[in-house]
Coordinates of N, CA, C and O in Angstrom, one line a residue:
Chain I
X1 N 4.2 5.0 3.3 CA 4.4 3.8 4.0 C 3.0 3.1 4.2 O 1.9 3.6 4.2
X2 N 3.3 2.1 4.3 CA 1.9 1.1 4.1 C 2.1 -0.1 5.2 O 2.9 -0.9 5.2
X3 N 0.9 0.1 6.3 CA 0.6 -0.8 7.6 C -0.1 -1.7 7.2 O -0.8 -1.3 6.3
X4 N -0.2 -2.8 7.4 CA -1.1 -4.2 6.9 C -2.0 -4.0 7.9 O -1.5 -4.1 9.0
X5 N -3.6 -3.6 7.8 CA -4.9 -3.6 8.8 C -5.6 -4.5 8.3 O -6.8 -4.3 8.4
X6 N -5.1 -5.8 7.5 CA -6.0 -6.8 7.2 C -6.9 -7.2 8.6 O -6.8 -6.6 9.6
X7 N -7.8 -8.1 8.4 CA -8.6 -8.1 8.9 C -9.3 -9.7 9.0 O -10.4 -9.6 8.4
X8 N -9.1 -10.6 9.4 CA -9.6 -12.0 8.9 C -10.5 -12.6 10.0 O -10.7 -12.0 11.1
X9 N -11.1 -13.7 9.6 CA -12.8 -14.4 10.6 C -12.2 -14.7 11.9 O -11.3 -15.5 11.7
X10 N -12.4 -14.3 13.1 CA -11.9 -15.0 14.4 C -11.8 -16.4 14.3 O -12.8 -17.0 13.8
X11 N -11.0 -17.1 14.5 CA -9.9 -18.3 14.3 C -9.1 -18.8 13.5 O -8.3 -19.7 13.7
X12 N -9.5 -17.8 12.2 CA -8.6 -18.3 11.1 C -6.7 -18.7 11.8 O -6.0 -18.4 12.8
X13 N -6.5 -19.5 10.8 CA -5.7 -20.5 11.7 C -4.3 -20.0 11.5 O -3.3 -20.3 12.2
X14 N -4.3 -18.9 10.4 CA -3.0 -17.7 9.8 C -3.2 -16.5 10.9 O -2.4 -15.6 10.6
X15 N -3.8 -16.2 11.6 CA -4.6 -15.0 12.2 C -4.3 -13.6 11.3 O -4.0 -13.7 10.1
X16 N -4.4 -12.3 12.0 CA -4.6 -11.4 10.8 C -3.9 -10.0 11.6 O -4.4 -9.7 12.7
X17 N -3.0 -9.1 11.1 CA -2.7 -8.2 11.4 C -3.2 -7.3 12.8 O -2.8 -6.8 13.9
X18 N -4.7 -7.5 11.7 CA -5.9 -6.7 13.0 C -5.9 -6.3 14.0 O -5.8 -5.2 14.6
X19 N -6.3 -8.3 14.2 CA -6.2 -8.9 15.5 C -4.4 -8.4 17.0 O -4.3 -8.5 18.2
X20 N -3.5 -8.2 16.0 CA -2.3 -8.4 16.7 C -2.1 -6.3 16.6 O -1.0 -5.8 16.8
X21 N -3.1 -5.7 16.4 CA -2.7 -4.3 16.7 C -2.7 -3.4 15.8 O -2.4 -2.2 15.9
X22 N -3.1 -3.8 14.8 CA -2.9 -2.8 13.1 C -3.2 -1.4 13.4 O -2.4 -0.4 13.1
X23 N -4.3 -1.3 13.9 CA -4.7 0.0 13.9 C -4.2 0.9 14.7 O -4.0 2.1 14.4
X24 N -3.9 0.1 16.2 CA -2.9 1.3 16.8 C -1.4 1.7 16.6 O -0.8 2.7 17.1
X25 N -1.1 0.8 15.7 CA -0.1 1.1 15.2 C -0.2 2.3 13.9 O 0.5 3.3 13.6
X26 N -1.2 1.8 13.4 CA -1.3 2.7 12.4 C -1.8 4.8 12.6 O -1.6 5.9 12.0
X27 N -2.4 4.2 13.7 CA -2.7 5.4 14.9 C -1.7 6.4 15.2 O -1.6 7.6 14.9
X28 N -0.8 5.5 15.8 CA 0.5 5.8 16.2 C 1.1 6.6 15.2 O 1.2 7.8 15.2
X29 N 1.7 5.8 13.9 CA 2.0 6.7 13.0 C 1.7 7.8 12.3 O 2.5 8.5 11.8
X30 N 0.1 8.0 12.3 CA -0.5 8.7 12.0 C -0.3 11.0 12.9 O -0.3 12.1 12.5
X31 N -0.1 10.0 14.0 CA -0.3 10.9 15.3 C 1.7 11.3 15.3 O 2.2 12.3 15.8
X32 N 2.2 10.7 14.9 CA 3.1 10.9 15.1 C 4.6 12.2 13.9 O 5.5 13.0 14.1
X33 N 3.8 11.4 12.7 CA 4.1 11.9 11.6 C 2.9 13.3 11.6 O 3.1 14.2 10.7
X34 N 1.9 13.6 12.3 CA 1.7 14.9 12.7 C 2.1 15.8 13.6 O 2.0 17.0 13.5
X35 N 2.6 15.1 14.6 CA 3.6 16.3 15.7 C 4.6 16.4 14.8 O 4.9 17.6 14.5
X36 N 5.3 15.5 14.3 CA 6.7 16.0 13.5 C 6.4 16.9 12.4 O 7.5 17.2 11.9
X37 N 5.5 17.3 12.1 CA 5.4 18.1 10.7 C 5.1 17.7 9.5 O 5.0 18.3 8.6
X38 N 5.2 16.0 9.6 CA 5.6 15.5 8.6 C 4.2 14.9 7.3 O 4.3 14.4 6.2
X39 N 2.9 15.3 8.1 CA 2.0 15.1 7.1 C 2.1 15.8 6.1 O 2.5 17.0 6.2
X40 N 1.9 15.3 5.1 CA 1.7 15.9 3.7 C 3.2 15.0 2.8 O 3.3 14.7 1.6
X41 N 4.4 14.8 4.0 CA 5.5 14.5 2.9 C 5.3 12.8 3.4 O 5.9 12.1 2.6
X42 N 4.9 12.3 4.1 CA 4.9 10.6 4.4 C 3.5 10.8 4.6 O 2.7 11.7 4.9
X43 N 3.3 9.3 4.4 CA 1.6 9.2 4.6 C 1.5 7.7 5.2 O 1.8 6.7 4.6
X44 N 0.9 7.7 6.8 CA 0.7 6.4 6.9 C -0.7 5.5 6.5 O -1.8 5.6 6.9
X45 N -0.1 4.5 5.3 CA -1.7 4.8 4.3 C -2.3 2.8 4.7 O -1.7 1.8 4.1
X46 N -3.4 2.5 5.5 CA -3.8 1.3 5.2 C -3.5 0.6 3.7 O -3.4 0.9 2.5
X47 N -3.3 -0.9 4.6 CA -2.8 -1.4 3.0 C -3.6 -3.1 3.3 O -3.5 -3.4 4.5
X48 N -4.1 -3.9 2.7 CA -4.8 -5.2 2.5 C -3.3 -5.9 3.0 O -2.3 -5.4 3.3
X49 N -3.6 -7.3 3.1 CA -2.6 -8.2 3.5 C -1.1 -8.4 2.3 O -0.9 -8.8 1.1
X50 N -0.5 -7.9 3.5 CA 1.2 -8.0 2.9 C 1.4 -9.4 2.8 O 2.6 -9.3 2.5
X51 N 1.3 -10.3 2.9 CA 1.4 -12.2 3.2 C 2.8 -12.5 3.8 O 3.6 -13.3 3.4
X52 N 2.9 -11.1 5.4 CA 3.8 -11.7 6.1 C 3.1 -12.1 7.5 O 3.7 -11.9 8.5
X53 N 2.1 -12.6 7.4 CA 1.0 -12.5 8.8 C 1.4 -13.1 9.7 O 1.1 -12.6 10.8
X54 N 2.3 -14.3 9.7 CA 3.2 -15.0 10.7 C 4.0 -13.8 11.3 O 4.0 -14.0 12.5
X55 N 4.5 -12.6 11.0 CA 5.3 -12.2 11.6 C 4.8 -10.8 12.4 O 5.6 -9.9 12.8
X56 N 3.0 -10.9 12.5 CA 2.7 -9.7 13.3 C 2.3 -8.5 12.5 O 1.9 -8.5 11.3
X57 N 2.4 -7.4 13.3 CA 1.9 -6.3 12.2 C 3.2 -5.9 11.2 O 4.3 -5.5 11.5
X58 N 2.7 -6.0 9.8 CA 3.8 -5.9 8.7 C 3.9 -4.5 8.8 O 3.2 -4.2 9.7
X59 N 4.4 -3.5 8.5 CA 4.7 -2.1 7.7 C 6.0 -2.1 6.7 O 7.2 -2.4 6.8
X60 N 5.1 -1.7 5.5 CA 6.5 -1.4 4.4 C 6.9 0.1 4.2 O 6.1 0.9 4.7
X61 N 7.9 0.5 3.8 CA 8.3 2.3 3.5 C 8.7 2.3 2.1 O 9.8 1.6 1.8
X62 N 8.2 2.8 1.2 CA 8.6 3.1 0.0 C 9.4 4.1 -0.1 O 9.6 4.6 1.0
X63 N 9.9 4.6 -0.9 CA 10.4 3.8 -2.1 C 11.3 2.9 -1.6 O 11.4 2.0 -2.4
X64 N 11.8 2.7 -0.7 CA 13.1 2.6 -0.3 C 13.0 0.5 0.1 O 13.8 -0.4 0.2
X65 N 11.6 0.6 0.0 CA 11.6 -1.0 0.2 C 12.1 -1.8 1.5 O 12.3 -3.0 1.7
X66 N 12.2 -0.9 2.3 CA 12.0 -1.3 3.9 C 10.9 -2.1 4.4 O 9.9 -1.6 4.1
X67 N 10.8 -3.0 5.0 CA 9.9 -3.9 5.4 C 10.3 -4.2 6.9 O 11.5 -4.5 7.2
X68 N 9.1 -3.9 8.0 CA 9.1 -4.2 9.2 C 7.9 -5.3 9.6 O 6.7 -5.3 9.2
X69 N 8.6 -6.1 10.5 CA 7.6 -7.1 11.1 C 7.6 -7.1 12.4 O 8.6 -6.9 13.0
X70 N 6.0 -7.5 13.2 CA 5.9 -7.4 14.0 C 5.9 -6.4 15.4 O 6.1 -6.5 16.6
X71 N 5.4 -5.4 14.6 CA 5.5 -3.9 14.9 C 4.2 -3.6 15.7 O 3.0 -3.7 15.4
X72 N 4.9 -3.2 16.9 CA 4.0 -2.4 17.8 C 3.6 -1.1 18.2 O 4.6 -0.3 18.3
X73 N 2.6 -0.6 18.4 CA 2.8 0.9 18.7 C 4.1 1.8 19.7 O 4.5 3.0 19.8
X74 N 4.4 0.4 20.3 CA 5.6 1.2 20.8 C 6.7 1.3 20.2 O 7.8 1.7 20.7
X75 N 6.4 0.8 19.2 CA 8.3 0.7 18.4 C 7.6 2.2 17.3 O 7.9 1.9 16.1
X76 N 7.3 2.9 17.3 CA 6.7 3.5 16.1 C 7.2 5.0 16.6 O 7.2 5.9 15.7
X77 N 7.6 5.5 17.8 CA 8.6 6.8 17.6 C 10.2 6.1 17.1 O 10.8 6.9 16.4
X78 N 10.9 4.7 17.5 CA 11.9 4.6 16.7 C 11.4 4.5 15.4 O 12.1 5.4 14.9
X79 N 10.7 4.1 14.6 CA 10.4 3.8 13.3 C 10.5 5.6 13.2 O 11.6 5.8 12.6
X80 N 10.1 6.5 13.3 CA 9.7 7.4 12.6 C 11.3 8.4 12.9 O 11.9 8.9 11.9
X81 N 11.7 8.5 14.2 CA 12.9 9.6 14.3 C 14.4 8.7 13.8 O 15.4 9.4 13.7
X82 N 14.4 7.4 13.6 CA 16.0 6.7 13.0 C 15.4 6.8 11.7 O 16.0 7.6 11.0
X83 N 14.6 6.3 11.1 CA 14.0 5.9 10.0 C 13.6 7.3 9.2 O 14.5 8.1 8.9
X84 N 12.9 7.5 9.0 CA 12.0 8.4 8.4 C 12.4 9.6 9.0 O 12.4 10.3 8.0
X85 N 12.6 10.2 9.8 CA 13.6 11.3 9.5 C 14.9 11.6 9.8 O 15.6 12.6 9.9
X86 N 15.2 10.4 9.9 CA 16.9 10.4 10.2 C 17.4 9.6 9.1 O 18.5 9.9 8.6
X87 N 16.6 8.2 8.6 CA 17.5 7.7 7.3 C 17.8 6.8 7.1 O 18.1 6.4 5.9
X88 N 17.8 6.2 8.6 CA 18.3 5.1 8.9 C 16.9 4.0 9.6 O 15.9 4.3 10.3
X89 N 17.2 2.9 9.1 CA 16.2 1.8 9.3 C 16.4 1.0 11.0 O 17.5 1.1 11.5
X90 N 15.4 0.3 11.6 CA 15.5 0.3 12.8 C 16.0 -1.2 12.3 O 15.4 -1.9 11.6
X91 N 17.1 -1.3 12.7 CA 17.4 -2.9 12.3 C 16.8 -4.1 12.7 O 16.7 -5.1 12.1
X92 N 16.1 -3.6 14.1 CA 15.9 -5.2 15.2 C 14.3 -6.0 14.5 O 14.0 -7.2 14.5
X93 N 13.6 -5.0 13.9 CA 12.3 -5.1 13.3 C 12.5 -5.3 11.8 O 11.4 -5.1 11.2
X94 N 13.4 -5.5 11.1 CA 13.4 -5.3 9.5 C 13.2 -6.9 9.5 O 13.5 -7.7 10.3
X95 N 12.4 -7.1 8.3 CA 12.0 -8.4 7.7 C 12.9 -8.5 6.1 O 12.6 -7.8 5.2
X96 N 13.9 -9.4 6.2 CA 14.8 -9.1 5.4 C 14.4 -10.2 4.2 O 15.1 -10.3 3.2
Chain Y
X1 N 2.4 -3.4 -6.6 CA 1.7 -2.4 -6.2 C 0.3 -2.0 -5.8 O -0.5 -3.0 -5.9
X2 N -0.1 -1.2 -5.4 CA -1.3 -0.7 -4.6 C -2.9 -0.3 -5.6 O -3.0 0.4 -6.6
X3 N -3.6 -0.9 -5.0 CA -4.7 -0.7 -5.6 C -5.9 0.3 -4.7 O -6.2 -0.1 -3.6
X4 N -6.2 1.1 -5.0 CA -6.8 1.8 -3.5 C -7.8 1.5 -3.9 O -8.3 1.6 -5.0
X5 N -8.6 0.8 -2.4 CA -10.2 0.0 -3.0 C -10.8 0.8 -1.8 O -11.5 0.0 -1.1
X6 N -10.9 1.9 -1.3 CA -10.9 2.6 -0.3 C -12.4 2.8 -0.7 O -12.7 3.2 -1.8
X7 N -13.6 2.5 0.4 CA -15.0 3.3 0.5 C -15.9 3.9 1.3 O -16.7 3.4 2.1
X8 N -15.8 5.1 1.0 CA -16.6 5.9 1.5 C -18.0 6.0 1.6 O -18.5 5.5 0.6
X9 N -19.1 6.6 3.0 CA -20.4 6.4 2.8 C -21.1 7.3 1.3 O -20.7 8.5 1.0
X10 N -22.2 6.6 0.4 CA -22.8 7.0 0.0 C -23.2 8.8 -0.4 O -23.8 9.4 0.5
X11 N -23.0 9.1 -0.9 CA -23.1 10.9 -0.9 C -22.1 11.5 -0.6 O -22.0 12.7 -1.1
X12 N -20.6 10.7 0.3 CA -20.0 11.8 0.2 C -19.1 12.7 -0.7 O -18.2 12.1 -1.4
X13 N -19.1 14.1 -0.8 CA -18.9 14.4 -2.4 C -17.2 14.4 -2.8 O -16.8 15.2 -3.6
X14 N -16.3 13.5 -1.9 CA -15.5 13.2 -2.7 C -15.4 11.8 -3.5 O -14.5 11.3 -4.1
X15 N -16.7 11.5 -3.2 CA -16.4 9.5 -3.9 C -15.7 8.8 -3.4 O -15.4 9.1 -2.2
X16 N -15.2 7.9 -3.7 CA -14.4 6.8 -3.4 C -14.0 6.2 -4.9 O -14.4 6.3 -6.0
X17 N -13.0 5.6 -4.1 CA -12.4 4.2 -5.4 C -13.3 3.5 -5.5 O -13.7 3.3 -6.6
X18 N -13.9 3.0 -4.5 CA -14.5 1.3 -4.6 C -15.9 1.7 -5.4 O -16.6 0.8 -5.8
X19 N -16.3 3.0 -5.6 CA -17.4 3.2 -6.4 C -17.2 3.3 -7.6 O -18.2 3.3 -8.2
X20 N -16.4 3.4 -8.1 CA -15.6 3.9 -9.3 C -14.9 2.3 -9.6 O -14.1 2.1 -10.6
X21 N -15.1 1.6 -8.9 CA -14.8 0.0 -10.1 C -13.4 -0.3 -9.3 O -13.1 -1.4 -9.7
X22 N -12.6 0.3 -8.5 CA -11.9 -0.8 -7.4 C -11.7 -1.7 -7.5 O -10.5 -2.0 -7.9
X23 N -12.5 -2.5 -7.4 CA -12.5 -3.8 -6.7 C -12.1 -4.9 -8.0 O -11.3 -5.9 -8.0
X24 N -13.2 -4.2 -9.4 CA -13.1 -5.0 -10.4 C -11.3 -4.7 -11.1 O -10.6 -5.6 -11.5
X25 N -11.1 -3.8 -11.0 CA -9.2 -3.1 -11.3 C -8.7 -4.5 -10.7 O -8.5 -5.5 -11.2
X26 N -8.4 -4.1 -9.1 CA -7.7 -5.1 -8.3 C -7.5 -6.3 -9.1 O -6.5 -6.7 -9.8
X27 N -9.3 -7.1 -8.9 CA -9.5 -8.7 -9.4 C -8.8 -8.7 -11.0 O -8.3 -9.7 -11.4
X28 N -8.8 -7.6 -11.6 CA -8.2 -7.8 -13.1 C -6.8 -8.2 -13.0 O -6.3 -9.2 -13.5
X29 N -6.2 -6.9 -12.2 CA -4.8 -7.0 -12.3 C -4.2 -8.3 -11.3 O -3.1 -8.8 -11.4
X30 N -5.2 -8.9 -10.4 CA -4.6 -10.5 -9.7 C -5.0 -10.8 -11.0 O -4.6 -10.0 -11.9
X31 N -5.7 -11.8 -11.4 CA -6.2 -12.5 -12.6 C -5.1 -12.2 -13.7 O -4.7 -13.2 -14.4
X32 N -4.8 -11.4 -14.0 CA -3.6 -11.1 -15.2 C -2.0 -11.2 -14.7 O -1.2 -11.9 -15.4
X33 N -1.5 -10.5 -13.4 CA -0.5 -11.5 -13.1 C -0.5 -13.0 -12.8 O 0.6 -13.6 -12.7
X34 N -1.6 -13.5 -12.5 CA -1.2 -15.1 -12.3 C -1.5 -15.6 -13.8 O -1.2 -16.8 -13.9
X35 N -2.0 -15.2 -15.1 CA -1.8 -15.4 -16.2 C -0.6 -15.8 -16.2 O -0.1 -16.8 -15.9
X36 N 0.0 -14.0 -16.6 CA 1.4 -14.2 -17.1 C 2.6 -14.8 -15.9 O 3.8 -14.4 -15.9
X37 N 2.0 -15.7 -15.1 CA 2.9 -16.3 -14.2 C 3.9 -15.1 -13.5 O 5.1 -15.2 -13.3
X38 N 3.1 -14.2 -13.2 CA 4.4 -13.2 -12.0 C 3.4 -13.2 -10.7 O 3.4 -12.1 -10.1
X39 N 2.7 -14.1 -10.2 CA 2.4 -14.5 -8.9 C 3.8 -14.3 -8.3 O 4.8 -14.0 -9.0
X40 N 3.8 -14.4 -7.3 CA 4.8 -14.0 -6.5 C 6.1 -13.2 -6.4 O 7.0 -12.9 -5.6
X41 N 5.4 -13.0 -7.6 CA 6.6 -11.8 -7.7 C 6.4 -9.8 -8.1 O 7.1 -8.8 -8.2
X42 N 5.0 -10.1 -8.1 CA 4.5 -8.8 -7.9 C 2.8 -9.2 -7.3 O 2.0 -10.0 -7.7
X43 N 2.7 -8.0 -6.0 CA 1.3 -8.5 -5.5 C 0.7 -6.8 -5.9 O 1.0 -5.6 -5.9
X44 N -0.6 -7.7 -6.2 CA -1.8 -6.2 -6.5 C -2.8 -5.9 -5.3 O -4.0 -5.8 -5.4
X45 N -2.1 -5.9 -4.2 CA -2.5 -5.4 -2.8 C -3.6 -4.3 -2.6 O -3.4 -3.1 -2.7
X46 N -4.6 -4.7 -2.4 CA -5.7 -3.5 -1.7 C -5.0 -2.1 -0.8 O -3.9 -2.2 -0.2
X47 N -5.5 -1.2 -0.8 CA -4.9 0.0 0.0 C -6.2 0.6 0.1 O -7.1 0.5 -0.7
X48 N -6.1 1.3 1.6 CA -7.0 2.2 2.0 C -6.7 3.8 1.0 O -5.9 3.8 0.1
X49 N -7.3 4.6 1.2 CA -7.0 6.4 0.4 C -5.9 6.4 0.2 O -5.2 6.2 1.1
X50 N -5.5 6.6 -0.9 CA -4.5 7.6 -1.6 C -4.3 8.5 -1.5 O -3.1 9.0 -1.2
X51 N -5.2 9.1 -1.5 CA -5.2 10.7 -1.6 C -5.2 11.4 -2.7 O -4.7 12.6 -2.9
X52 N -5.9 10.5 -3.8 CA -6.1 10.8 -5.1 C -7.5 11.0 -5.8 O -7.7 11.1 -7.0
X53 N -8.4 11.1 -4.8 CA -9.7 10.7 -4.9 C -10.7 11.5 -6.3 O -11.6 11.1 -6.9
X54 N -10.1 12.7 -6.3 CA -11.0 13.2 -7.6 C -10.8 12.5 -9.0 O -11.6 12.5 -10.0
X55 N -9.5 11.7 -8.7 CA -8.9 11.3 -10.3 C -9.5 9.9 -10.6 O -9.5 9.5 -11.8
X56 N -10.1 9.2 -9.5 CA -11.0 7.8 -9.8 C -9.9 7.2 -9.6 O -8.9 7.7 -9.0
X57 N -9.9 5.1 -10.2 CA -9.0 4.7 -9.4 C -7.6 4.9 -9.4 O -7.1 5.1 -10.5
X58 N -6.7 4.8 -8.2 CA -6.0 5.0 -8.4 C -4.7 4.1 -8.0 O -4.4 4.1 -6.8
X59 N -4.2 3.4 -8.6 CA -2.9 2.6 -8.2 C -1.5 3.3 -8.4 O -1.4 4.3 -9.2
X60 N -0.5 2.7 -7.6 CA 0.7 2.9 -7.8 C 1.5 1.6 -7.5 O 1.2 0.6 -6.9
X61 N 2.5 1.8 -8.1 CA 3.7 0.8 -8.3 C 5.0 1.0 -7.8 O 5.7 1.9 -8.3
X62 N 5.4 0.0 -6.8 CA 6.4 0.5 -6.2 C 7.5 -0.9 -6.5 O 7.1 -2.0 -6.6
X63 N 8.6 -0.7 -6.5 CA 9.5 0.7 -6.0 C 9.5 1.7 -7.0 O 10.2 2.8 -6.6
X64 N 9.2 1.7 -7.7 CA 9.4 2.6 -8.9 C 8.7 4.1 -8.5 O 9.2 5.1 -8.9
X65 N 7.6 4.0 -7.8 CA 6.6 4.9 -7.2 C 6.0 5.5 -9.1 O 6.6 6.2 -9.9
X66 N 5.1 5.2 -9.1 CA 4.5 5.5 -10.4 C 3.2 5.2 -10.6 O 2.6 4.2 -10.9
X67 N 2.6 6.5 -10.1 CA 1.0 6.5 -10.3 C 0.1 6.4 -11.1 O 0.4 6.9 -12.2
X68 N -1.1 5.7 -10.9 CA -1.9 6.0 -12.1 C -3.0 6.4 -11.7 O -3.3 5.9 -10.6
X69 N -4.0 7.3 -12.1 CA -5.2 7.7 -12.0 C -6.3 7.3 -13.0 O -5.9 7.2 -14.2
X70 N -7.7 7.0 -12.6 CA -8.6 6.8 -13.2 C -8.4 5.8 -13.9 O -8.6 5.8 -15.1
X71 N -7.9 4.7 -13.4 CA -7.9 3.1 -14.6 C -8.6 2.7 -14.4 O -8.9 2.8 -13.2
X72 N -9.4 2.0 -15.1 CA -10.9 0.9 -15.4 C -10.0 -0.2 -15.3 O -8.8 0.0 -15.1
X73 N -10.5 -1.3 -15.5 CA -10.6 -2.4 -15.7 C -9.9 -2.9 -16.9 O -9.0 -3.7 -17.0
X74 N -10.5 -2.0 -18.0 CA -9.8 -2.0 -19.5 C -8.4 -1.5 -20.0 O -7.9 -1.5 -21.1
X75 N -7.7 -0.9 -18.6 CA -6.4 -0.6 -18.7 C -5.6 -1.7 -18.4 O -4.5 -1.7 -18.9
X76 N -5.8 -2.8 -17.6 CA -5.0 -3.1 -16.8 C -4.3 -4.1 -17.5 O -3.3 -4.4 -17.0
X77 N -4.6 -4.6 -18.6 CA -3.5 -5.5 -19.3 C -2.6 -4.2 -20.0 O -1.4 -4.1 -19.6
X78 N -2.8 -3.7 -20.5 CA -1.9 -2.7 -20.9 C -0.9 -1.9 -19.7 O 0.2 -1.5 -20.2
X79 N -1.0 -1.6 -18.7 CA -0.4 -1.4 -17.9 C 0.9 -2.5 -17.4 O 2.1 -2.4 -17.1
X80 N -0.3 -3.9 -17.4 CA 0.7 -5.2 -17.0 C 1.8 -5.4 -18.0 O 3.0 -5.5 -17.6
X81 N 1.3 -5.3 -19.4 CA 2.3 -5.6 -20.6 C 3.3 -4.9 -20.9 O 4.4 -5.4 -21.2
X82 N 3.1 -3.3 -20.8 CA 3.7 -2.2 -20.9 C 5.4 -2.3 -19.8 O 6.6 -2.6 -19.8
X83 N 4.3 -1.8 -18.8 CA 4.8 -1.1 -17.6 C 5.3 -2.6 -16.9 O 6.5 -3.0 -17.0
X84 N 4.3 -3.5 -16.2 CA 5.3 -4.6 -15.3 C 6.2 -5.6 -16.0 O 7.3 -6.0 -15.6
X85 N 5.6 -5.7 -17.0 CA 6.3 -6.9 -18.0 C 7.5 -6.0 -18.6 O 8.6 -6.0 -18.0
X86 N 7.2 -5.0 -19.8 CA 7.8 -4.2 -20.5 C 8.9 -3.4 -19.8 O 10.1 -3.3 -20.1
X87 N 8.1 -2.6 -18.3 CA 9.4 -1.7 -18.2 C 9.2 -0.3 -18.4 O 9.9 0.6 -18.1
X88 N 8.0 -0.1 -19.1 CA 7.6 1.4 -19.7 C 6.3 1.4 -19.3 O 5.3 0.7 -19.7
X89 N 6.3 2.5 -18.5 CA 5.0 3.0 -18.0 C 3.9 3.6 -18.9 O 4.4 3.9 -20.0
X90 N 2.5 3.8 -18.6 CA 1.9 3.8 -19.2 C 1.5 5.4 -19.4 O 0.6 6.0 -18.8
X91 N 2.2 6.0 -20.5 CA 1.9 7.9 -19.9 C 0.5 8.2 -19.9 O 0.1 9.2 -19.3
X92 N -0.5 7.4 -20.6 CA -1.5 8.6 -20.8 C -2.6 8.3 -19.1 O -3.4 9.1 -18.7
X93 N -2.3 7.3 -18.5 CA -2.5 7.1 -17.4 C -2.0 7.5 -16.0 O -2.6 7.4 -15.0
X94 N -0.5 8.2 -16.2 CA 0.2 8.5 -14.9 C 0.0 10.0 -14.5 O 0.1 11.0 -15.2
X95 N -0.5 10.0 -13.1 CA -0.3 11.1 -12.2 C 0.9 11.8 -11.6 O 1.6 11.4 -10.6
X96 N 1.1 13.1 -12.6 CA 2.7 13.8 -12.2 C 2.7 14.1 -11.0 O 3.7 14.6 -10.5

């Protein structure tokens, strides 16, 4: 899975992942997919700008081509126990 | 798909991508899909670590999930032609 930690000049007028949380989200998964056991089989891996920046922090899940927008560190134990190890996609967050 | 342009401080003895020509990969493979007009329809996205780091750079392609290790710059039309255009991955470049 791949978090958008883009990163753009304070004001840019698109603003930038970053700015809206990237990293603690990315944190979050990080920390999370290691209490579950699950490092080694998912990887929450920095990724440059997905070009959905309007819609907050992006995260995609491969293979499977799941796309979430607007993702906060608090949505990130649903992302990981419906999703990723249950199967099923968090609906209210999917960028379709 | 994913370009890992990931860099590490100076000395440390696993390397990085971005020392290993990164950046110039990435700029190849944007510059060769907006050739062959698949702008928007395939992005050559920056990524932090892979976790491929001894093999040099390394991209993957998704959804297909199909790795490559150690591509220069001088692969990347053949990969484009092959593999995104064609359809047929590039074997002497992919990581099993």
């Amino acid at each position: 899975m791949f978090v958008c930690t883009n990163r753009r000049e304070p004001g840019n007028p698109k603003g930038c992942c970053a700015e809206k949380g990237a990293d603690e989200v990315r944190d979050a998964f990080k920390q999370l997919l290691h209490e579950r056991k699950l490092k080694g089989r998912i990887r929450a891996n920095a990724a440059g700008c997905l070009d959905q920046c309007a819609r907050g922090v992006t995260v995609v899940v491969y293979p499977e081509q799941v796309w979430y927008g607007g993702v906060t560190a608090a949505d990130v134990s649903e992302i990981v126990d419906s999703h990723l190890v249950g199967g099923v996609p968090v609906d209210r967050l999917r960028i379709r």
